[in-house]
Short mmCIF file of C-alpha atoms in Angstrom, two decimals:
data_model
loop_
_atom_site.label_atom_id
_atom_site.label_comp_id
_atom_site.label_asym_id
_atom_site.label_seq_id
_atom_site.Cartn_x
_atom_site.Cartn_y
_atom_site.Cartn_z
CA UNK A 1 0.79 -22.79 19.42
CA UNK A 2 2.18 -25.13 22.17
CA UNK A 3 4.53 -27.86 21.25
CA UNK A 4 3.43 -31.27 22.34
CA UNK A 5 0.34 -32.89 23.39
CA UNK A 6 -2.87 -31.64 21.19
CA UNK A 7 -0.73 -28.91 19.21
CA UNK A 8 -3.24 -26.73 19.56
CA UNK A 9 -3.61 -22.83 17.53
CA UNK A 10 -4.71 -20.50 19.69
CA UNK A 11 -6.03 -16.92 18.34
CA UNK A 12 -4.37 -13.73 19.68
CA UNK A 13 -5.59 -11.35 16.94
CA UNK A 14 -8.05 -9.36 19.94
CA UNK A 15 -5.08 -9.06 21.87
CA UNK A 16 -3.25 -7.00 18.75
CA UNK A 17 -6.79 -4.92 17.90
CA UNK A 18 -6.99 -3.82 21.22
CA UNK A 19 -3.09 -2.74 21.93
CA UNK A 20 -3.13 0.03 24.36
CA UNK A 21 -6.87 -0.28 24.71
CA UNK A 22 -7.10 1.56 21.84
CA UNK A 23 -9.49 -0.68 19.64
CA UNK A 24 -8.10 -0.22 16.43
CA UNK A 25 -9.97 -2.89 13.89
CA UNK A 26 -6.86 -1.41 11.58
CA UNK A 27 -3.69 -2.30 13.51
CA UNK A 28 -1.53 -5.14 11.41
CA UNK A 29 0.85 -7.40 11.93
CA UNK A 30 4.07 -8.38 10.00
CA UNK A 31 6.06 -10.04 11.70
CA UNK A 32 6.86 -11.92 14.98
CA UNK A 33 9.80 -11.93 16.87
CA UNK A 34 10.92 -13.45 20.33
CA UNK A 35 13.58 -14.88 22.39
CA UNK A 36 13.58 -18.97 22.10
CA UNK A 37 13.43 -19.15 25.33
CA UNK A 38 11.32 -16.20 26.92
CA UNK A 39 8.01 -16.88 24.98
CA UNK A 40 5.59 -14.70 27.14
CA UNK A 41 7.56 -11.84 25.81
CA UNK A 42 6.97 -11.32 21.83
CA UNK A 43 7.04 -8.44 19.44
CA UNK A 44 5.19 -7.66 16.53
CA UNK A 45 6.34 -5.74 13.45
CA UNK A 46 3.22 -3.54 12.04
CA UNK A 47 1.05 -0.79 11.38
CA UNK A 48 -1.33 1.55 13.23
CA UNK A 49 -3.91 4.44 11.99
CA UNK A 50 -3.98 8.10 13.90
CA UNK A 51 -7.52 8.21 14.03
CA UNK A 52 -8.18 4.47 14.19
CA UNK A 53 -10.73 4.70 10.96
CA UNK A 54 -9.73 3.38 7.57
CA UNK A 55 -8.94 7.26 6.51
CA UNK A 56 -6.41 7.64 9.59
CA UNK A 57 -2.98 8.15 8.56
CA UNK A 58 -0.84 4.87 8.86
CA UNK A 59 2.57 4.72 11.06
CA UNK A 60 4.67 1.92 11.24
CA UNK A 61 4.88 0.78 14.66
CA UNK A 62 5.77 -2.25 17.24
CA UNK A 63 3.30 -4.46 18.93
CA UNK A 64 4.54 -6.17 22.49
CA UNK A 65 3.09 -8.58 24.74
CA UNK A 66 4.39 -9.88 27.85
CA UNK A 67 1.73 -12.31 28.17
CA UNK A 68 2.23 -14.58 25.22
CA UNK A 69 -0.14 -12.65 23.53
CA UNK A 70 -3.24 -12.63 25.57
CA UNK A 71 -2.91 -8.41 25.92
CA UNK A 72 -0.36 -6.31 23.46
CA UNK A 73 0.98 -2.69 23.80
CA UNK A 74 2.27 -0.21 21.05
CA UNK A 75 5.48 0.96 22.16
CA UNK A 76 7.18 2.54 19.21
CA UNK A 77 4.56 5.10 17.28
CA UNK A 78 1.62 5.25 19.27
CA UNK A 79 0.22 8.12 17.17
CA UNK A 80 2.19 10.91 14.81
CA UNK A 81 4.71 11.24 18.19
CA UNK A 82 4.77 15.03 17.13
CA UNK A 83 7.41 15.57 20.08
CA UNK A 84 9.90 12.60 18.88
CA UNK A 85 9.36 11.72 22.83
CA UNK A 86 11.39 8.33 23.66
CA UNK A 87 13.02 7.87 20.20
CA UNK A 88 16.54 9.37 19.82
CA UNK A 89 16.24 10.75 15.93
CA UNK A 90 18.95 11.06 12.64
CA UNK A 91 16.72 12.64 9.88
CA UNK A 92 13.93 10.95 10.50
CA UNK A 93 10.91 12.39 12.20
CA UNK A 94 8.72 15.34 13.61
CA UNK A 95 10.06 18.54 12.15
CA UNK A 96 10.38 22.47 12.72
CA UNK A 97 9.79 22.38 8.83
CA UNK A 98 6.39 22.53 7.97
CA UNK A 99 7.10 20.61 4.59
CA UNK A 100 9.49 17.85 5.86
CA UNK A 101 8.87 14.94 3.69
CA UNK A 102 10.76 12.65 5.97
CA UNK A 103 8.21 12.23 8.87
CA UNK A 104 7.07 9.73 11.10
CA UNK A 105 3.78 9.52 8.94
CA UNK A 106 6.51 8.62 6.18
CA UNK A 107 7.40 5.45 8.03
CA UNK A 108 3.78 3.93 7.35
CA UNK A 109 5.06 0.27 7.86
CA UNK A 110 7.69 -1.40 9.82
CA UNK A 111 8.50 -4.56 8.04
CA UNK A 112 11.70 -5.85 9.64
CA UNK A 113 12.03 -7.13 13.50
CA UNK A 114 14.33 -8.99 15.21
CA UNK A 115 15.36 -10.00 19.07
CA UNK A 116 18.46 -10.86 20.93
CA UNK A 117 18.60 -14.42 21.29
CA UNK A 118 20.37 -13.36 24.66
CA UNK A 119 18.22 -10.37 26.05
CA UNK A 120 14.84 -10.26 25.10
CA UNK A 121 14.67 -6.07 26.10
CA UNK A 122 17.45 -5.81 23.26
CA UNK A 123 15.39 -5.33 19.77
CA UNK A 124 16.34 -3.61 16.43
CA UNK A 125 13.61 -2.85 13.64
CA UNK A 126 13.89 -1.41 10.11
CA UNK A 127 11.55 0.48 7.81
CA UNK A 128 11.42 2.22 4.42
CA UNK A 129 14.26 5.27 5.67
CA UNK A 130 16.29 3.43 8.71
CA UNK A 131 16.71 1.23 11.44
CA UNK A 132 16.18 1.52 15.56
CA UNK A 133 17.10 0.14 18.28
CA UNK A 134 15.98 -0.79 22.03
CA UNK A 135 17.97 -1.83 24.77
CA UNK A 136 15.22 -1.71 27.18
CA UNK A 137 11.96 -3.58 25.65
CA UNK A 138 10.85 -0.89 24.06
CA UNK A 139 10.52 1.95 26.56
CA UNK A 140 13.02 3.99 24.13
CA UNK A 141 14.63 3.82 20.95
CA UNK A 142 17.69 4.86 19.31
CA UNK A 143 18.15 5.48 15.54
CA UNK A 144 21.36 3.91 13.57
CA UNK A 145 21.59 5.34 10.47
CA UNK A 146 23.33 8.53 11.08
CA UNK A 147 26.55 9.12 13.09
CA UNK A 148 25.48 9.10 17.10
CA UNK A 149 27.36 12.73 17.14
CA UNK A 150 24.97 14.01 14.87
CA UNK A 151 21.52 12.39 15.93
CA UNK A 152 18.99 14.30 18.33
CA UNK A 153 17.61 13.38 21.51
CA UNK A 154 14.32 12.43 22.06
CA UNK A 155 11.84 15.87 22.32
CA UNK A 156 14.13 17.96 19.32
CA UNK A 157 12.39 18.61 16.63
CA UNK A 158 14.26 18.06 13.23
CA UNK A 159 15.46 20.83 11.77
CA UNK A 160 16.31 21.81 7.64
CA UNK A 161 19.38 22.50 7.88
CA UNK A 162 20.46 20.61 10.49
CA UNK A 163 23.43 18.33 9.18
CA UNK A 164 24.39 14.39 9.42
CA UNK A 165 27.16 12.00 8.82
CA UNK A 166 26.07 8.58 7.86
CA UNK A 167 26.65 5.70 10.33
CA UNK A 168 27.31 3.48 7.58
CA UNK A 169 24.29 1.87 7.08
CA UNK A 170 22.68 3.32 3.36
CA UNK A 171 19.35 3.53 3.24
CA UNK A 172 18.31 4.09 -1.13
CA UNK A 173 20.18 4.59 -3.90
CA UNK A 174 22.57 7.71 -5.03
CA UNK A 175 21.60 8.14 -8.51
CA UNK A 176 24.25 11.55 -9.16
CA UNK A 177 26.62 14.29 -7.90
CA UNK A 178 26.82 17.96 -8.98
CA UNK A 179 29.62 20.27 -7.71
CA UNK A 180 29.13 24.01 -7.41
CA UNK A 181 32.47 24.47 -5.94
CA UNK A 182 35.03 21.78 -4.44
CA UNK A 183 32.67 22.66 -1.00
CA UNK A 184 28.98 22.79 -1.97
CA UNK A 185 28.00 19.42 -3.27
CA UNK A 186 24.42 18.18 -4.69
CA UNK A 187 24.07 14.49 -4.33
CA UNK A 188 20.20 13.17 -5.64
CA UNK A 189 18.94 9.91 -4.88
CA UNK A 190 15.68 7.80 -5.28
CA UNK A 191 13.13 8.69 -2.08
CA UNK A 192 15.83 11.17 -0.39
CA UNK A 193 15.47 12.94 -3.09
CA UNK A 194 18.41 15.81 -2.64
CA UNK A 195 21.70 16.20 0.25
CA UNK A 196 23.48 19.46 0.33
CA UNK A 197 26.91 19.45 1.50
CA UNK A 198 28.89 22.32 2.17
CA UNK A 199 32.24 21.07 3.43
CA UNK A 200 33.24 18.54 0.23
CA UNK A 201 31.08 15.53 1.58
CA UNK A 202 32.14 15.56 5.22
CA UNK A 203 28.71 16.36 6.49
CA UNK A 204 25.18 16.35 4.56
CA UNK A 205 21.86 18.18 4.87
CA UNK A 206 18.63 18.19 3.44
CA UNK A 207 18.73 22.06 3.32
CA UNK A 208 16.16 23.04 0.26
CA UNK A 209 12.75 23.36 0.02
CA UNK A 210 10.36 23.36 -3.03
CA UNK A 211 11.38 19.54 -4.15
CA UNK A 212 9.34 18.48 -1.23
CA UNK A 213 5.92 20.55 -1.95
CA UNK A 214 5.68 19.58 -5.71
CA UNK A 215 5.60 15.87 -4.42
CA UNK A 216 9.09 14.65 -5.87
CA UNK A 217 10.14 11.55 -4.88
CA UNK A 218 12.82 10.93 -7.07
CA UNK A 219 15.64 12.89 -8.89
CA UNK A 220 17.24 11.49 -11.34
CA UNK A 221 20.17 13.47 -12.11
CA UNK A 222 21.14 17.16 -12.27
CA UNK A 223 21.84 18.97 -15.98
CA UNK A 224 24.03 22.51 -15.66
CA UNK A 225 23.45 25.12 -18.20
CA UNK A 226 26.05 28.11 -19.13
CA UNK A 227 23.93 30.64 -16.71
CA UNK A 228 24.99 28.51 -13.63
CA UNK A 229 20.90 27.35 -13.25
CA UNK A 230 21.43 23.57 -12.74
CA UNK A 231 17.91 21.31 -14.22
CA UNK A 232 17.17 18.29 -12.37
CA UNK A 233 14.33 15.36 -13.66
CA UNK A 234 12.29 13.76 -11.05
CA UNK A 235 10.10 10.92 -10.84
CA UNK A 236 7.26 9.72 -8.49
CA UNK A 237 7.12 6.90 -8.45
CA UNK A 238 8.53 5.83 -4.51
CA UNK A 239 11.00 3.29 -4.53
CA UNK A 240 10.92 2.73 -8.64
CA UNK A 241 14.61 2.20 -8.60
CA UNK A 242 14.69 1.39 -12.40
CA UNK A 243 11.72 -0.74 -12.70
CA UNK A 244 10.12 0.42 -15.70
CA UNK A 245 7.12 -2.16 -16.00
CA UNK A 246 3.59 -0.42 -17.16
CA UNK A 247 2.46 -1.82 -13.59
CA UNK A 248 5.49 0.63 -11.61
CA UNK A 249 5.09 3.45 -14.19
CA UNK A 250 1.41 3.01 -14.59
CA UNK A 251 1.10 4.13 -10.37
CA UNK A 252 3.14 7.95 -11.32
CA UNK A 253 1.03 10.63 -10.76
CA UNK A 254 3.99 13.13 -11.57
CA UNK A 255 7.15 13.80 -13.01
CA UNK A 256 8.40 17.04 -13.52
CA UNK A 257 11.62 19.03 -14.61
CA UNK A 258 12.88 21.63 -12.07
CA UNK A 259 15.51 24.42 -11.72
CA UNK A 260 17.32 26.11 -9.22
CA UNK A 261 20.29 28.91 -9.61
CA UNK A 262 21.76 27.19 -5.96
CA UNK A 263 20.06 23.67 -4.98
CA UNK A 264 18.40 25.60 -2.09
CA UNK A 265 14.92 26.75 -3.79
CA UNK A 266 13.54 24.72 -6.87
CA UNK A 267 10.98 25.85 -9.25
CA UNK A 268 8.93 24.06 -11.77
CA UNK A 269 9.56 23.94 -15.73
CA UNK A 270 6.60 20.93 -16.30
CA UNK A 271 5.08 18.33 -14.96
CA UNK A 272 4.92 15.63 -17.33
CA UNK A 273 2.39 13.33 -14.81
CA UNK A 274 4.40 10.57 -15.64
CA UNK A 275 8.28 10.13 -14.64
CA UNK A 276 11.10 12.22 -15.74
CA UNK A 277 14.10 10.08 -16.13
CA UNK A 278 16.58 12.24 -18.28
CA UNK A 279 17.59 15.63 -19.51
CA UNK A 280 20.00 17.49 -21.49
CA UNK A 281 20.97 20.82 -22.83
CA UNK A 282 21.89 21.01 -26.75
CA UNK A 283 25.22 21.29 -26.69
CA UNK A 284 25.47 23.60 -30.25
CA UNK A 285 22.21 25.70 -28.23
CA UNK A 286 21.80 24.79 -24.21
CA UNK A 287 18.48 27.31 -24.96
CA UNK A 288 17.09 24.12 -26.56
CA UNK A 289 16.57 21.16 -24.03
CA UNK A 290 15.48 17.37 -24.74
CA UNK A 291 13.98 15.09 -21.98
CA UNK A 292 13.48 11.61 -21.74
CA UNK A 293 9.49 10.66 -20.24
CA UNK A 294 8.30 6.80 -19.95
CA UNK A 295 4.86 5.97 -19.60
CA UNK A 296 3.03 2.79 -19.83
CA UNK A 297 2.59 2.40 -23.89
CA UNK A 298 -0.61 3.99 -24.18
CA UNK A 299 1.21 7.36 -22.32
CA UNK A 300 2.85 10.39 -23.24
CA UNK A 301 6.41 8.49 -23.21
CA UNK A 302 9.13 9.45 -25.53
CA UNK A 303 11.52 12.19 -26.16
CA UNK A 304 10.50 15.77 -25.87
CA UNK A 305 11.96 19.07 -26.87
CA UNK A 306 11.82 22.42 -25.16
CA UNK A 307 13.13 25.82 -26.17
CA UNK A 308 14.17 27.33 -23.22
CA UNK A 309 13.41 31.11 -23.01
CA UNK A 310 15.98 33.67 -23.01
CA UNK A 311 17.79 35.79 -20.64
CA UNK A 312 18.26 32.68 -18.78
CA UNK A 313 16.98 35.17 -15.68
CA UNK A 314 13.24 34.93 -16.94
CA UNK A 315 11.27 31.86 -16.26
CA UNK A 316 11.82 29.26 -18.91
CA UNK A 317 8.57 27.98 -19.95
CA UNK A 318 7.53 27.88 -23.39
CA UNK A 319 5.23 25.37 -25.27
CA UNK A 320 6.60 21.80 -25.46
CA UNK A 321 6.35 19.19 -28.24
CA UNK A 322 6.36 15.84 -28.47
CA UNK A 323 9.25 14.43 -31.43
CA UNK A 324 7.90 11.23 -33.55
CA UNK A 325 8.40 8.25 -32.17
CA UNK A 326 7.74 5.52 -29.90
CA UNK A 327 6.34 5.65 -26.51
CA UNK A 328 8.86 4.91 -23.49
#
């Protein structure tokens, strides 16, 4: 729209369908951002699907027009960007790890946009993990949640066990902290899931595996036995952050107790299909283990009770029960 005579609407939707020629019926909008005064130039916060059909996976992305809108261009994630090409990376991105849960495919919107009110080339956007910048309208972009010493330049794949120092900027919530020794630290956290640190909290990794391919989102908190094998509760519900409505809980499709001897490689005791939120280790018998499980009320919530086989070296899985009482 035009301030002053007529005040006239004007559609640019074909312009965003068509960015990059592409003609993708799926690509959405957010967002709008521009400088006051440079109003041929805008940017869109959105999405995109890689293929463009309503089964393509979705990527967050920006939209840009330097034609007030008539034509637009993707210039953040064109497609899956397996390369990271153009975008300098923290943890966030195309992997060497064939599991990596935090992927470009992860970012599937991009929610948060804004422009210098000085220098329309300078933009900074934010998503579900992080936040990037431009200094150059978009040509490339630079990550700012991890330390610059630490991030990779654009065309590294991220790595496992490559390790990170925070820039500041959090991006979930820290839910606990287990120490191994005063060096190797577990910290869990809702969506993260686990960081490994191996030099007392200096530096962080994401150095562990099975977490990832059982679909945990979540965990909650980490239980030690007397063996040394530490028990950690997840949920799956992303982003749940202590909402416990039937609505949030209702959308689990797992939750599941898992063990490790050293945080690296996890292995599954159950998966309850609905979210884990607590466990803990009798303290006259750690073989005998209670969990807390919510559900929506016609679930499986409540408190259940495990006994844990023994030589802790065997895999401890045994029948569970459910104990009287009320759901959640």
């Amino acid at each position: 729209m035009n301030f002053g005579a007529g005040m006239v609407w004007t559609d640019i939707t074909a312009g965003l369908l068509n960015a990059g020629g592409a003609n993708n019926q799926l690509n959405v909008a957010y967002e709008v951002a521009l400088k006051p005064d440079c109003v041929d130039t805008l940017y869109l916060s959105g999405q995109t699907r890689n293929p463009a059909t309503s089964a393509g996976a979705r990527f967050g992305t920006v939209f840009k027009s330097s034609d007030s809108g008539t034509t637009f261009s993707n210039v953040f994630l064109l497609d899956s960007n397996p390369h990271n090409a153009g975008i300098f990376t923290g943890w966030v991105g195309s992997s060497s790890y064939p599991a990596w849960a935090h992927t470009w495919r992860g970012i599937n919107t991009i929610e948060g946009i804004d422009v210098d009110s000085h220098n329309a080339d300078r933009l900074m956007i934010s998503d579900f993990s992080g936040v990037h910048v431009s200094f150059d309208g978009g040509q490339a972009w630079v990550q700012r949640y991890t330390d610059a010493q630490y991030q990779h330049p654009p065309g590294v794949l991220v790595g496992r066990d490559d390790i990170y120092k925070t820039s500041g900027l959090q991006t979930t919530v820290c839910y606990w902290m287990h120490w191994f020794d005063p060096a190797h630290i577990l910290a869990s956290y809702a969506d993260l899931v686990i960081n490994v640190s191996l030099d007392s909290g200096k530096t962080w990794s994401f150095d562990h595996d099975s977490l990832w391919t059982v679909k945990a989102n979540d965990v909650h908190m980490f239980c030690p036995s007397p063996s040394g094998r530490i028990f950690a509760p997840t949920g799956e519900v992303l982003g749940n952050n202590g909402d416990f409505r039937d609505y949030r809980v209702g959308m689990a499709s797992a939750g599941r107790i898992t063990w490790s001897d050293n945080g690296t490689n996890w292995h599954q005791v159950r998966d309850f299909h609905t979210p884990v939120s607590w466990i803990s280790l009798d303290p006259a018998n750690p073989a005998t283990m209670y969990a807390a499980v919510y559900s929506p009320i016609s679930g499986s919530g409540g408190i259940w009770k495990r006994c844990l086989d023994q030589p802790y070296a065997r895999n401890p899985c045994i029948d569970l029960y459910v104990s009287p009482g009320k759901p959640r």
